[in-house]
Structures are given as C-alpha cells and as structure tokens.
PDB file of C-alpha atoms and ligand atoms in Angstrom:
ATOM      1  CA  MET A  28      45.122 -74.483  38.748  1.00 87.00           C
ATOM      2  CA  ARG A  29      46.625 -76.472  41.635  1.00 91.00           C
ATOM      3  CA  ARG A  30      49.364 -77.855  39.399  1.00 94.00           C
ATOM      4  CA  HIS A  31      50.129 -74.363  38.111  1.00 95.00           C
ATOM      5  CA  ASP A  32      50.231 -72.997  41.633  1.00 96.00           C
ATOM      6  CA  ALA A  33      52.516 -75.784  42.829  1.00 95.00           C
ATOM      7  CA  ASP A  34      54.900 -75.279  39.904  1.00 95.00           C
ATOM      8  CA  PHE A  35      54.826 -71.483  39.533  1.00 94.00           C
ATOM      9  CA  GLY A  36      53.246 -70.006  42.670  1.00 94.00           C
ATOM     10  CA  SER A  37      50.373 -68.453  40.713  1.00 96.00           C
ATOM     11  CA  ALA A  38      47.611 -68.931  43.337  1.00 96.00           C
ATOM     12  CA  TYR A  39      44.711 -68.776  40.886  1.00 97.00           C
ATOM     13  CA  ARG A  40      41.318 -69.654  42.334  1.00 96.00           C
ATOM     14  CA  ARG A  41      38.632 -71.908  40.947  1.00 96.00           C
ATOM     15  CA  GLU A  42      36.550 -69.025  39.523  1.00 97.00           C
ATOM     16  CA  GLU A  43      39.708 -67.834  37.752  1.00 97.00           C
ATOM     17  CA  THR A  44      40.118 -71.120  35.879  1.00 97.00           C
ATOM     18  CA  VAL A  45      38.374 -72.747  32.927  1.00 97.00           C
ATOM     19  CA  ALA A  46      39.072 -76.059  31.185  1.00 97.00           C
ATOM     20  CA  SER A  47      38.607 -76.010  27.417  1.00 97.00           C
ATOM     21  CA  VAL A  48      38.770 -78.386  24.477  1.00 97.00           C
ATOM     22  CA  GLY A  49      42.509 -77.852  23.948  1.00 97.00           C
ATOM     23  CA  GLY A  50      44.780 -74.851  24.394  1.00 96.00           C
ATOM     24  CA  LYS A  51      43.669 -73.467  21.040  1.00 97.00           C
ATOM     25  CA  HIS A  52      40.082 -73.395  22.243  1.00 98.00           C
ATOM     26  CA  ALA A  53      41.097 -71.511  25.392  1.00 97.00           C
ATOM     27  CA  LEU A  54      43.053 -69.019  23.281  1.00 98.00           C
ATOM     28  CA  PHE A  55      40.189 -68.609  20.832  1.00 98.00           C
ATOM     29  CA  ASN A  56      37.687 -67.905  23.599  1.00 98.00           C
ATOM     30  CA  ALA A  57      40.034 -65.509  25.398  1.00 98.00           C
ATOM     31  CA  LEU A  58      40.622 -63.473  22.244  1.00 98.00           C
ATOM     32  CA  GLN A  59      36.908 -63.385  21.353  1.00 97.00           C
ATOM     33  CA  VAL A  60      36.152 -62.088  24.834  1.00 97.00           C
ATOM     34  CA  LEU A  61      38.934 -59.494  24.983  1.00 98.00           C
ATOM     35  CA  VAL A  62      39.304 -58.168  21.436  1.00 98.00           C
ATOM     36  CA  ASP A  63      36.810 -55.837  19.751  1.00 96.00           C
ATOM     37  CA  HIS A  64      36.730 -54.501  16.197  1.00 96.00           C
ATOM     38  CA  GLY A  65      39.623 -52.143  15.590  1.00 95.00           C
ATOM     39  CA  ASP A  66      41.649 -53.233  18.609  1.00 98.00           C
ATOM     40  CA  GLU A  67      45.346 -53.850  18.050  1.00 98.00           C
ATOM     41  CA  VAL A  68      47.102 -56.986  19.204  1.00 98.00           C
ATOM     42  CA  ILE A  69      50.893 -57.062  19.351  1.00 98.00           C
ATOM     43  CA  LEU A  70      52.205 -60.353  18.006  1.00 98.00           C
ATOM     44  CA  PRO A  71      55.903 -61.319  17.885  1.00 98.00           C
ATOM     45  CA  VAL A  72      57.185 -62.844  14.636  1.00 98.00           C
ATOM     46  CA  PRO A  73      57.643 -65.713  13.990  1.00 98.00           C
ATOM     47  CA  TYR A  74      54.261 -66.570  15.459  1.00 98.00           C
ATOM     48  CA  TRP A  75      52.308 -69.764  15.835  1.00 97.00           C
ATOM     49  CA  VAL A  76      49.968 -69.890  12.818  1.00 96.00           C
ATOM     50  CA  SER A  77      46.642 -69.694  14.670  1.00 97.00           C
ATOM     51  CA  PHE A  78      47.285 -66.463  16.596  1.00 98.00           C
ATOM     52  CA  LYS A  79      46.918 -64.200  13.602  1.00 97.00           C
ATOM     53  CA  ASP A  80      43.741 -65.735  12.241  1.00 97.00           C
ATOM     54  CA  ILE A  81      42.052 -65.915  15.633  1.00 98.00           C
ATOM     55  CA  VAL A  82      42.778 -62.218  16.237  1.00 98.00           C
ATOM     56  CA  ARG A  83      41.360 -61.381  12.811  1.00 97.00           C
ATOM     57  CA  TYR A  84      38.283 -63.499  13.476  1.00 97.00           C
ATOM     58  CA  ALA A  85      37.699 -61.429  16.624  1.00 97.00           C
ATOM     59  CA  GLY A  86      37.893 -58.256  14.487  1.00 97.00           C
ATOM     60  CA  GLY A  87      41.320 -57.194  15.768  1.00 98.00           C
ATOM     61  CA  ASP A  88      44.362 -56.004  13.841  1.00 98.00           C
ATOM     62  CA  CYS A  89      47.670 -57.760  14.428  1.00 98.00           C
ATOM     63  CA  VAL A  90      50.656 -55.475  14.884  1.00 98.00           C
ATOM     64  CA  LEU A  91      53.632 -57.633  14.027  1.00 98.00           C
ATOM     65  CA  LEU A  92      56.781 -57.383  16.108  1.00 98.00           C
ATOM     66  CA  GLU A  93      59.741 -58.352  13.951  1.00 97.00           C
ATOM     67  CA  THR A  94      62.538 -60.145  15.814  1.00 97.00           C
ATOM     68  CA  ASP A  95      66.166 -60.722  14.887  1.00 96.00           C
ATOM     69  CA  GLU A  96      67.368 -64.208  14.089  1.00 96.00           C
ATOM     70  CA  ALA A  97      70.913 -63.185  15.111  1.00 96.00           C
ATOM     71  CA  GLN A  98      69.494 -62.503  18.609  1.00 96.00           C
ATOM     72  CA  ASN A  99      67.795 -65.921  18.694  1.00 95.00           C
ATOM     73  CA  PHE A 100      64.423 -64.296  17.869  1.00 97.00           C
ATOM     74  CA  ARG A 101      64.467 -62.608  21.265  1.00 96.00           C
ATOM     75  CA  VAL A 102      61.478 -60.447  22.232  1.00 96.00           C
ATOM     76  CA  THR A 103      62.334 -57.553  24.586  1.00 96.00           C
ATOM     77  CA  PRO A 104      60.129 -55.133  26.528  1.00 97.00           C
ATOM     78  CA  ALA A 105      61.614 -52.224  24.560  1.00 97.00           C
ATOM     79  CA  MET A 106      60.613 -53.822  21.249  1.00 97.00           C
ATOM     80  CA  ILE A 107      57.057 -54.217  22.506  1.00 98.00           C
ATOM     81  CA  GLU A 108      56.898 -50.725  23.966  1.00 97.00           C
ATOM     82  CA  ARG A 109      57.725 -49.184  20.596  1.00 97.00           C
ATOM     83  CA  LEU A 110      54.609 -50.739  19.048  1.00 98.00           C
ATOM     84  CA  ILE A 111      52.096 -49.614  21.647  1.00 98.00           C
ATOM     85  CA  THR A 112      49.429 -47.181  20.436  1.00 98.00           C
ATOM     86  CA  PRO A 113      46.169 -45.937  21.964  1.00 97.00           C
ATOM     87  CA  ARG A 114      44.473 -48.863  20.165  1.00 98.00           C
ATOM     88  CA  THR A 115      46.654 -51.596  21.680  1.00 98.00           C
ATOM     89  CA  LYS A 116      44.447 -54.011  23.591  1.00 98.00           C
ATOM     90  CA  VAL A 117      46.461 -57.200  23.947  1.00 98.00           C
ATOM     91  CA  ILE A 118      50.080 -58.352  23.822  1.00 98.00           C
ATOM     92  CA  ILE A 119      50.453 -62.013  22.931  1.00 98.00           C
ATOM     93  CA  LEU A 120      53.451 -63.808  24.393  1.00 98.00           C
ATOM     94  CA  ASN A 121      54.436 -67.375  23.604  1.00 98.00           C
ATOM     95  CA  SER A 122      57.494 -68.497  25.517  1.00 97.00           C
ATOM     96  CA  PRO A 123      58.878 -71.014  24.659  1.00 97.00           C
ATOM     97  CA  SER A 124      57.798 -70.150  21.152  1.00 98.00           C
ATOM     98  CA  ASN A 125      56.357 -72.288  18.420  1.00 97.00           C
ATOM     99  CA  PRO A 126      58.023 -72.209  15.881  1.00 98.00           C
ATOM    100  CA  SER A 127      61.366 -70.627  16.900  1.00 97.00           C
ATOM    101  CA  GLY A 128      61.872 -72.187  20.341  1.00 97.00           C
ATOM    102  CA  ALA A 129      62.814 -68.712  21.649  1.00 97.00           C
ATOM    103  CA  VAL A 130      62.441 -68.291  25.394  1.00 97.00           C
ATOM    104  CA  MET A 131      61.887 -64.980  27.180  1.00 97.00           C
ATOM    105  CA  SER A 132      63.809 -64.464  30.404  1.00 96.00           C
ATOM    106  CA  PRO A 133      61.860 -64.046  33.662  1.00 97.00           C
ATOM    107  CA  GLU A 134      63.123 -60.441  33.752  1.00 97.00           C
ATOM    108  CA  ASP A 135      61.848 -59.622  30.258  1.00 97.00           C
ATOM    109  CA  LEU A 136      58.499 -61.301  30.935  1.00 97.00           C
ATOM    110  CA  THR A 137      58.128 -59.340  34.154  1.00 98.00           C
ATOM    111  CA  GLU A 138      58.976 -56.060  32.426  1.00 98.00           C
ATOM    112  CA  VAL A 139      56.414 -56.683  29.684  1.00 98.00           C
ATOM    113  CA  VAL A 140      53.699 -57.457  32.224  1.00 98.00           C
ATOM    114  CA  LYS A 141      54.547 -54.298  34.167  1.00 97.00           C
ATOM    115  CA  LEU A 142      54.566 -51.985  31.167  1.00 97.00           C
ATOM    116  CA  ALA A 143      51.305 -53.502  29.898  1.00 98.00           C
ATOM    117  CA  SER A 144      49.656 -53.084  33.283  1.00 96.00           C
ATOM    118  CA  GLN A 145      50.729 -49.418  33.532  1.00 96.00           C
ATOM    119  CA  ARG A 146      48.928 -48.798  30.243  1.00 97.00           C
ATOM    120  CA  GLY A 147      45.841 -50.942  30.857  1.00 97.00           C
ATOM    121  CA  ILE A 148      46.860 -53.449  28.170  1.00 98.00           C
ATOM    122  CA  TRP A 149      46.190 -57.181  28.463  1.00 98.00           C
ATOM    123  CA  VAL A 150      48.944 -59.768  28.321  1.00 98.00           C
ATOM    124  CA  LEU A 151      47.904 -63.156  26.979  1.00 98.00           C
ATOM    125  CA  SER A 152      50.636 -65.642  27.691  1.00 98.00           C
ATOM    126  CA  ASP A 153      50.449 -68.883  25.737  1.00 98.00           C
ATOM    127  CA  GLU A 154      52.255 -71.389  27.944  1.00 97.00           C
ATOM    128  CA  CYS A 155      51.653 -74.513  25.893  1.00 97.00           C
ATOM    129  CA  TYR A 156      55.389 -75.290  26.038  1.00 97.00           C
ATOM    130  CA  VAL A 157      56.133 -73.939  29.499  1.00 97.00           C
ATOM    131  CA  TYR A 158      57.259 -77.354  30.729  1.00 97.00           C
ATOM    132  CA  LEU A 159      59.532 -77.716  27.716  1.00 97.00           C
ATOM    133  CA  ASN A 160      61.817 -74.816  28.617  1.00 97.00           C
ATOM    134  CA  TYR A 161      65.461 -75.935  28.409  1.00 96.00           C
ATOM    135  CA  THR A 162      67.068 -72.909  30.037  1.00 95.00           C
ATOM    136  CA  ASP A 163      66.725 -73.967  33.688  1.00 86.00           C
ATOM    137  CA  ARG A 164      65.080 -70.592  34.324  1.00 89.00           C
ATOM    138  CA  ASN A 165      61.501 -71.641  33.950  1.00 90.00           C
ATOM    139  CA  PHE A 166      58.930 -69.034  34.851  1.00 95.00           C
ATOM    140  CA  SER A 167      55.270 -68.227  34.389  1.00 97.00           C
ATOM    141  CA  VAL A 168      53.900 -64.693  34.415  1.00 97.00           C
ATOM    142  CA  GLY A 169      51.249 -66.163  36.730  1.00 97.00           C
ATOM    143  CA  ALA A 170      53.836 -65.804  39.512  1.00 97.00           C
ATOM    144  CA  LEU A 171      53.347 -62.012  39.233  1.00 97.00           C
ATOM    145  CA  ARG A 172      50.193 -62.047  41.313  1.00 97.00           C
ATOM    146  CA  GLU A 173      49.838 -58.299  41.694  1.00 96.00           C
ATOM    147  CA  TYR A 174      49.338 -58.057  37.912  1.00 97.00           C
ATOM    148  CA  HIS A 175      46.707 -60.785  37.541  1.00 97.00           C
ATOM    149  CA  ASP A 176      43.967 -58.271  36.742  1.00 96.00           C
ATOM    150  CA  ARG A 177      45.328 -57.641  33.210  1.00 96.00           C
ATOM    151  CA  MET A 178      46.676 -61.065  32.389  1.00 97.00           C
ATOM    152  CA  GLY A 179      45.437 -64.306  30.849  1.00 98.00           C
ATOM    153  CA  ILE A 180      47.375 -67.561  30.818  1.00 98.00           C
ATOM    154  CA  LEU A 181      46.632 -70.283  28.305  1.00 98.00           C
ATOM    155  CA  GLY A 182      47.887 -73.792  28.810  1.00 97.00           C
ATOM    156  CA  SER A 183      47.523 -77.233  27.359  1.00 96.00           C
ATOM    157  CA  LEU A 184      48.086 -80.855  28.222  1.00 97.00           C
ATOM    158  CA  SER A 185      48.889 -81.603  24.578  1.00 96.00           C
ATOM    159  CA  LYS A 186      52.648 -81.161  24.844  1.00 95.00           C
ATOM    160  CA  THR A 187      53.413 -81.610  28.546  1.00 95.00           C
ATOM    161  CA  TYR A 188      51.742 -85.019  28.713  1.00 96.00           C
ATOM    162  CA  ALA A 189      51.726 -85.893  24.988  1.00 94.00           C
ATOM    163  CA  MET A 190      47.902 -85.750  25.084  1.00 95.00           C
ATOM    164  CA  THR A 191      47.261 -83.772  21.883  1.00 95.00           C
ATOM    165  CA  GLY A 192      44.363 -85.907  20.708  1.00 96.00           C
ATOM    166  CA  TRP A 193      42.647 -85.820  24.082  1.00 97.00           C
ATOM    167  CA  ARG A 194      41.902 -82.107  23.668  1.00 97.00           C
ATOM    168  CA  LEU A 195      42.391 -80.545  27.067  1.00 97.00           C
ATOM    169  CA  GLY A 196      43.517 -76.970  27.574  1.00 97.00           C
ATOM    170  CA  TYR A 197      42.891 -74.328  30.195  1.00 97.00           C
ATOM    171  CA  ALA A 198      42.853 -70.631  30.840  1.00 98.00           C
ATOM    172  CA  LEU A 199      43.727 -68.775  34.022  1.00 98.00           C
ATOM    173  CA  GLY A 200      42.669 -65.167  34.409  1.00 98.00           C
ATOM    174  CA  PRO A 201      40.489 -62.634  36.209  1.00 98.00           C
ATOM    175  CA  ALA A 202      37.097 -64.061  37.238  1.00 98.00           C
ATOM    176  CA  ALA A 203      35.158 -61.680  34.950  1.00 98.00           C
ATOM    177  CA  VAL A 204      37.103 -62.770  31.865  1.00 98.00           C
ATOM    178  CA  ILE A 205      36.900 -66.440  32.783  1.00 98.00           C
ATOM    179  CA  SER A 206      33.166 -66.103  33.364  1.00 98.00           C
ATOM    180  CA  ALA A 207      32.706 -64.522  29.905  1.00 98.00           C
ATOM    181  CA  MET A 208      34.793 -67.309  28.372  1.00 98.00           C
ATOM    182  CA  GLN A 209      32.645 -69.874  30.150  1.00 97.00           C
ATOM    183  CA  LYS A 210      29.479 -68.284  28.738  1.00 97.00           C
ATOM    184  CA  LEU A 211      30.899 -68.346  25.225  1.00 97.00           C
ATOM    185  CA  GLN A 212      31.995 -71.921  25.692  1.00 97.00           C
ATOM    186  CA  SER A 213      28.693 -73.046  27.162  1.00 95.00           C
ATOM    187  CA  GLN A 214      26.836 -71.681  24.101  1.00 95.00           C
ATOM    188  CA  SER A 215      29.198 -73.301  21.609  1.00 95.00           C
ATOM    189  CA  THR A 216      31.181 -76.416  22.453  1.00 95.00           C
ATOM    190  CA  SER A 217      30.327 -76.903  26.127  1.00 94.00           C
ATOM    191  CA  ASN A 218      32.998 -78.486  28.277  1.00 94.00           C
ATOM    192  CA  PRO A 219      35.697 -81.031  27.471  1.00 95.00           C
ATOM    193  CA  THR A 220      34.219 -84.504  27.908  1.00 96.00           C
ATOM    194  CA  SER A 221      34.038 -85.845  31.460  1.00 96.00           C
ATOM    195  CA  ILE A 222      36.248 -88.772  30.429  1.00 97.00           C
ATOM    196  CA  VAL A 223      39.013 -86.426  29.316  1.00 97.00           C
ATOM    197  CA  GLN A 224      38.597 -84.318  32.455  1.00 96.00           C
ATOM    198  CA  LYS A 225      39.227 -87.431  34.551  1.00 97.00           C
ATOM    199  CA  ALA A 226      42.307 -88.246  32.483  1.00 97.00           C
ATOM    200  CA  ALA A 227      43.529 -84.671  32.930  1.00 96.00           C
ATOM    201  CA  VAL A 228      43.180 -84.908  36.703  1.00 96.00           C
ATOM    202  CA  ALA A 229      45.264 -88.090  36.617  1.00 96.00           C
ATOM    203  CA  ALA A 230      47.941 -86.405  34.492  1.00 96.00           C
ATOM    204  CA  LEU A 231      48.082 -83.219  36.553  1.00 96.00           C
ATOM    205  CA  SER A 232      47.937 -84.746  40.012  1.00 96.00           C
ATOM    206  CA  GLY A 233      49.991 -87.897  39.382  1.00 95.00           C
ATOM    207  CA  PRO A 234      53.795 -88.230  39.521  1.00 95.00           C
ATOM    208  CA  GLN A 235      55.478 -85.656  37.260  1.00 95.00           C
ATOM    209  CA  GLN A 236      58.646 -87.646  36.644  1.00 97.00           C
ATOM    210  CA  CYS A 237      57.484 -88.408  33.089  1.00 96.00           C
ATOM    211  CA  VAL A 238      57.563 -84.677  32.285  1.00 96.00           C
ATOM    212  CA  THR A 239      61.143 -84.349  33.557  1.00 95.00           C
ATOM    213  CA  GLU A 240      62.188 -87.396  31.548  1.00 96.00           C
ATOM    214  CA  MET A 241      60.487 -86.196  28.392  1.00 96.00           C
ATOM    215  CA  ARG A 242      62.111 -82.790  28.730  1.00 96.00           C
ATOM    216  CA  ALA A 243      65.558 -84.394  29.076  1.00 96.00           C
ATOM    217  CA  GLU A 244      64.897 -86.485  25.977  1.00 97.00           C
ATOM    218  CA  TYR A 245      63.787 -83.429  23.991  1.00 97.00           C
ATOM    219  CA  ILE A 246      67.017 -81.648  24.910  1.00 97.00           C
ATOM    220  CA  ARG A 247      68.954 -84.611  23.548  1.00 97.00           C
ATOM    221  CA  LEU A 248      66.881 -84.612  20.338  1.00 98.00           C
ATOM    222  CA  ARG A 249      67.171 -80.828  20.004  1.00 98.00           C
ATOM    223  CA  ASP A 250      70.963 -81.016  20.183  1.00 97.00           C
ATOM    224  CA  TYR A 251      70.987 -83.876  17.719  1.00 97.00           C
ATOM    225  CA  VAL A 252      68.794 -82.260  15.089  1.00 97.00           C
ATOM    226  CA  VAL A 253      70.411 -78.805  15.344  1.00 98.00           C
ATOM    227  CA  HIS A 254      73.849 -80.356  14.987  1.00 97.00           C
ATOM    228  CA  GLY A 255      72.631 -82.364  11.977  1.00 97.00           C
ATOM    229  CA  LEU A 256      71.023 -79.355  10.319  1.00 97.00           C
ATOM    230  CA  ARG A 257      74.065 -77.133  10.845  1.00 97.00           C
ATOM    231  CA  ALA A 258      76.208 -79.806   9.196  1.00 97.00           C
ATOM    232  CA  ILE A 259      74.276 -79.396   5.927  1.00 96.00           C
ATOM    233  CA  PRO A 260      76.085 -76.816   3.758  1.00 95.00           C
ATOM    234  CA  GLY A 261      73.942 -73.688   3.307  1.00 95.00           C
ATOM    235  CA  VAL A 262      71.680 -74.304   6.323  1.00 96.00           C
ATOM    236  CA  GLN A 263      71.744 -71.888   9.266  1.00 96.00           C
ATOM    237  CA  CYS A 264      69.999 -72.828  12.464  1.00 97.00           C
ATOM    238  CA  THR A 265      69.590 -71.102  15.831  1.00 97.00           C
ATOM    239  CA  LEU A 266      69.588 -73.167  18.996  1.00 97.00           C
ATOM    240  CA  PRO A 267      65.984 -73.372  20.234  1.00 97.00           C
ATOM    241  CA  GLU A 268      65.701 -72.987  24.011  1.00 97.00           C
ATOM    242  CA  GLY A 269      62.343 -74.698  24.335  1.00 97.00           C
ATOM    243  CA  ALA A 270      59.403 -76.441  22.570  1.00 97.00           C
ATOM    244  CA  PHE A 271      60.240 -79.220  20.103  1.00 97.00           C
ATOM    245  CA  TYR A 272      60.985 -77.517  16.813  1.00 98.00           C
ATOM    246  CA  ALA A 273      64.081 -76.384  14.988  1.00 98.00           C
ATOM    247  CA  PHE A 274      63.612 -73.361  12.713  1.00 98.00           C
ATOM    248  CA  PRO A 275      66.438 -73.368  10.175  1.00 97.00           C
ATOM    249  CA  ASN A 276      66.975 -70.612   7.633  1.00 97.00           C
ATOM    250  CA  LEU A 277      67.110 -72.075   4.113  1.00 96.00           C
ATOM    251  CA  SER A 278      67.075 -68.831   2.157  1.00 94.00           C
ATOM    252  CA  SER A 279      70.512 -69.602   0.705  1.00 94.00           C
ATOM    253  CA  PHE A 280      68.777 -72.241  -1.441  1.00 93.00           C
ATOM    254  CA  PHE A 281      66.292 -69.810  -2.971  1.00 93.00           C
ATOM    255  CA  GLY A 282      67.071 -69.329  -6.642  1.00 92.00           C
ATOM    256  CA  ARG A 283      68.557 -72.821  -6.943  1.00 91.00           C
ATOM    257  CA  GLY A 284      66.716 -75.544  -8.885  1.00 86.00           C
ATOM    258  CA  GLY A 285      63.838 -73.162  -9.598  1.00 89.00           C
ATOM    259  CA  ILE A 286      62.996 -72.770  -5.906  1.00 90.00           C
ATOM    260  CA  ARG A 287      61.860 -69.281  -4.893  1.00 93.00           C
ATOM    261  CA  ALA A 288      60.297 -69.736  -1.449  1.00 91.00           C
ATOM    262  CA  ALA A 289      60.168 -71.966   1.609  1.00 93.00           C
ATOM    263  CA  SER A 290      56.749 -73.320   0.635  1.00 93.00           C
ATOM    264  CA  GLU A 291      58.093 -74.473  -2.742  1.00 92.00           C
ATOM    265  CA  LEU A 292      61.141 -76.045  -1.132  1.00 89.00           C
ATOM    266  CA  VAL A 293      59.063 -77.873   1.465  1.00 92.00           C
ATOM    267  CA  GLY A 294      56.543 -79.060  -1.140  1.00 95.00           C
ATOM    268  CA  ARG A 295      59.183 -80.415  -3.476  1.00 91.00           C
ATOM    269  CA  ARG A 296      61.131 -82.039  -0.673  1.00 88.00           C
ATOM    270  CA  LEU A 297      57.997 -83.791   0.481  1.00 92.00           C
ATOM    271  CA  ARG A 298      57.213 -85.097  -3.000  1.00 93.00           C
ATOM    272  CA  GLU A 299      60.778 -85.953  -4.022  1.00 91.00           C
ATOM    273  CA  ALA A 300      62.536 -86.879  -0.759  1.00 90.00           C
ATOM    274  CA  TYR A 301      59.569 -87.825   1.467  1.00 93.00           C
ATOM    275  CA  VAL A 302      60.526 -85.477   4.286  1.00 86.00           C
ATOM    276  CA  ALA A 303      57.675 -83.545   5.911  1.00 93.00           C
ATOM    277  CA  THR A 304      58.461 -80.085   7.335  1.00 93.00           C
ATOM    278  CA  VAL A 305      56.371 -76.914   7.566  1.00 96.00           C
ATOM    279  CA  PRO A 306      57.189 -73.817   5.478  1.00 95.00           C
ATOM    280  CA  GLY A 307      57.868 -70.611   7.403  1.00 96.00           C
ATOM    281  CA  GLU A 308      55.407 -68.411   5.489  1.00 96.00           C
ATOM    282  CA  GLY A 309      52.538 -69.460   7.772  1.00 95.00           C
ATOM    283  CA  PHE A 310      54.607 -68.361  10.772  1.00 97.00           C
ATOM    284  CA  GLY A 311      55.335 -64.986   9.172  1.00 97.00           C
ATOM    285  CA  SER A 312      58.925 -65.935   8.352  1.00 95.00           C
ATOM    286  CA  GLY A 313      59.397 -66.917   4.726  1.00 94.00           C
ATOM    287  CA  ASN A 314      63.125 -67.697   4.923  1.00 95.00           C
ATOM    288  CA  HIS A 315      62.625 -70.574   7.349  1.00 97.00           C
ATOM    289  CA  ILE A 316      61.114 -73.991   7.680  1.00 96.00           C
ATOM    290  CA  ARG A 317      59.940 -75.697  10.864  1.00 97.00           C
ATOM    291  CA  VAL A 318      61.331 -79.117  11.655  1.00 96.00           C
ATOM    292  CA  SER A 319      59.676 -81.082  14.452  1.00 97.00           C
ATOM    293  CA  TYR A 320      62.046 -83.233  16.491  1.00 97.00           C
ATOM    294  CA  ALA A 321      59.301 -84.931  18.488  1.00 96.00           C
ATOM    295  CA  THR A 322      60.415 -88.283  17.154  1.00 95.00           C
ATOM    296  CA  THR A 323      63.290 -90.745  17.479  1.00 95.00           C
ATOM    297  CA  VAL A 324      66.978 -90.287  16.680  1.00 96.00           C
ATOM    298  CA  GLU A 325      66.613 -92.945  13.968  1.00 96.00           C
ATOM    299  CA  GLU A 326      63.800 -91.032  12.262  1.00 96.00           C
ATOM    300  CA  LEU A 327      65.735 -87.775  12.562  1.00 96.00           C
ATOM    301  CA  ASP A 328      68.738 -89.442  10.993  1.00 95.00           C
ATOM    302  CA  ARG A 329      66.708 -90.659   8.050  1.00 95.00           C
ATOM    303  CA  GLY A 330      65.119 -87.239   7.585  1.00 94.00           C
ATOM    304  CA  LEU A 331      68.417 -85.350   7.850  1.00 96.00           C
ATOM    305  CA  GLU A 332      70.135 -87.597   5.345  1.00 95.00           C
ATOM    306  CA  ARG A 333      67.311 -87.223   2.823  1.00 94.00           C
ATOM    307  CA  MET A 334      67.277 -83.491   3.393  1.00 92.00           C
ATOM    308  CA  ARG A 335      71.028 -83.265   2.859  1.00 95.00           C
ATOM    309  CA  LYS A 336      70.826 -85.187  -0.439  1.00 92.00           C
ATOM    310  CA  PHE A 337      67.841 -83.211  -1.674  1.00 92.00           C
ATOM    311  CA  LEU A 338      69.451 -79.839  -0.930  1.00 93.00           C
ATOM    312  CA  ALA A 339      72.804 -80.885  -2.402  1.00 91.00           C
ATOM    313  CA  ALA A 340      71.099 -81.830  -5.670  1.00 89.00           C
ATOM    314  CA  LEU A 341      69.373 -78.460  -6.116  1.00 88.00           C
TER     315      LEU A 341
HETATM  316  C1  LIG B 413      51.885 -72.110  20.693  1.00 76.14           C
HETATM  317  C2  LIG B 413      50.739 -73.044  20.701  1.00 76.14           C
HETATM  318  N1  LIG B 413      49.626 -72.687  21.347  1.00 76.14           N
HETATM  319  C3  LIG B 413      48.550 -73.485  21.389  1.00 76.14           C
HETATM  320  C4  LIG B 413      48.555 -74.716  20.758  1.00 76.14           C
HETATM  321  C5  LIG B 413      47.318 -75.540  20.833  1.00 76.14           C
HETATM  322  O1  LIG B 413      47.477 -76.737  21.468  1.00 76.14           O
HETATM  323  P1  LIG B 413      46.229 -77.646  21.788  1.00 76.14           P
HETATM  324  O2  LIG B 413      45.020 -77.015  21.188  1.00 76.14           O
HETATM  325  O3  LIG B 413      46.539 -78.975  21.196  1.00 76.14           O
HETATM  326  O4  LIG B 413      46.128 -77.705  23.273  1.00 76.14           O
HETATM  327  C6  LIG B 413      49.684 -75.121  20.053  1.00 76.14           C
HETATM  328  C7  LIG B 413      49.720 -76.396  19.329  1.00 76.14           C
HETATM  329  O5  LIG B 413      50.521 -76.675  18.492  1.00 76.14           O
HETATM  330  C8  LIG B 413      50.805 -74.273  20.037  1.00 76.14           C
HETATM  331  O6  LIG B 413      51.920 -74.607  19.381  1.00 76.14           O
END
C-alpha cells in the first residue's frame, strides 16, 4: 500500500488493503466477492487463462471483447462501452497484458474507469505487470482517487521481484470489499505465511534499483526475441509494450505438415524440437502462441533456431 502510493499516488489505507497467497488468490477472492450468478464480466481477448475460469467459478458470464492484432491488441473505452448491458458487473483490465503485452494508455484507462463509475460497474485492474511497462507512461488506475469506490486493484510480487514461488499478492479496494475478501480468505487459506510477509516487506521497502535494472533487461530481451521471431518466414509478431511474453501469429503454418491448430503445433514442436511455448487457445486466441522471454539471450537463441528449423521443415 505504501509502495503503491509512493509509485502511483494511490493513497490507499490499511483497511483498503489485503495481502494474499499470490496475485491469483487476490483475484480469485475479489471475483468471488463481487460476482453473483448471472452477472456479466467484460474480458478483453486475448486474456490470461485464469480470468475466465475464475469468473465462471463465481457464477458469472464472461463477455469477451475481441481486439485487433493490427492495432497491437489495443483495448479502448469505446470497445468496452459497446459491450455494457444491464447485467454488466465487472470490467477486467490487465495492462500490461499477459499474453499480448498490450498496454493501455493512461487516458484510455481513465476513460474506462469514468464510464464504469457512471454506470455503477466495477473495474478490476490486474496490475501484475505494472512495473514491466516499457512505454515510459506508467500509470495505475489507483491514481484516480475519486473513483476508488468502484475499483479493485490486484498486484503481485511474482513478476516485479521475481518471487513467483513465494506466493505474495495483494488487493487494494474499498474497505467493504477488502473486508469481505478477508473473511473469505480467513475461512479458506488464511494469510500468506509470516516468513513470506517479512520477505515482502523487505522487497517493497528496500532499494528498487533491481526493478529498474530488470525492466531494462526485459526490454533488451523483448527486442531480441521479437526481432528473431519476425526473421522466421511466415511468423508475424506485434511488439509487446510490457510483461515478458511475445505473442506471435503462426496461423500461416496451419494446414502444413498436418498441423491444424496452435495446440498441435506447440505439442509437436515440444516433442520434436524441444521448445516449450504455450498455445493461444487457452488465451482465447487460437492463431497465436505465447513465448516467454524471461530467460537469457543464449537460451532465446537456441529456442529461436530450433523453432526456425522446425517450422521450415513443416
Ligand atoms: C495477468 C496475471 N495475473 C495474475 C497472475 C498471478 O500471479 P501470482 O499468483 O503468481 O501472483 C499472473 C501470473 O502469471 C498473471 O499473468
């Protein structure tokens, strides 16, 4: 909460904050608390795999917002507005996005928050990658203090401090929602362990230079992998503006070598070329695959070369 305030001017108070066992846990609890049976939740595509299932578990219906690859998977307020119905309860935002790396501008984020607030709709902003925004226009909707009453922010230490296995996430939101999330949490998992809480305090209150350095390194790796992917004939790839994934379109290979879908391509490439990527179907985008570049240039080189050979032989 103090870190978030220092970085984004969000001024959340203690009773508006809860620490959970990872960002996914915070998201899960927030959606269970906010979504009732029959409620609609607007979800931009491509989406991080867990959003859809967690909404369904809460009894909600996902209303998918299709984006345009030619526009870098951009999500605009107008696109969201078109999908609003009397049943809309929540709009999920995830900027920078997993898997596409798309980043919403501060203006677009502000507009979405405003239009949601005018209609009594909640905005849940998943900020897991907020410190891995490469646009130099980093922003959190938490800065829009006058709209806090209809907004939940979900964060994680997994990416910012490379602490995935430690399991520490958080939610920021109105005290009533946070209190309900705390009740749910106290009757299920309880809190993150005290040991991890201490580690989180060290990460959040210590020097933040490591985050700046890691971000700079990810930009270098992003440029490297996108350049390498674009050099493979038949591969199209947008330039991700955040997170640490490339999301190339491999649909030009469908129909070659008996391959009909991204999942088949990814499966065969894993078995035959030993390159692990994630098929786009789970993200709602069957023409794509997700390539993580959270590794070294040497590893990326090996992977790209194997990928190139595998695709050329199809
Ligand atoms: C968009 C997004 N949200 C939430 C999470 C959950 O992160 P964690 O539970 O490790 O904090 C992830 C992890 O990949 C993610 O990509």
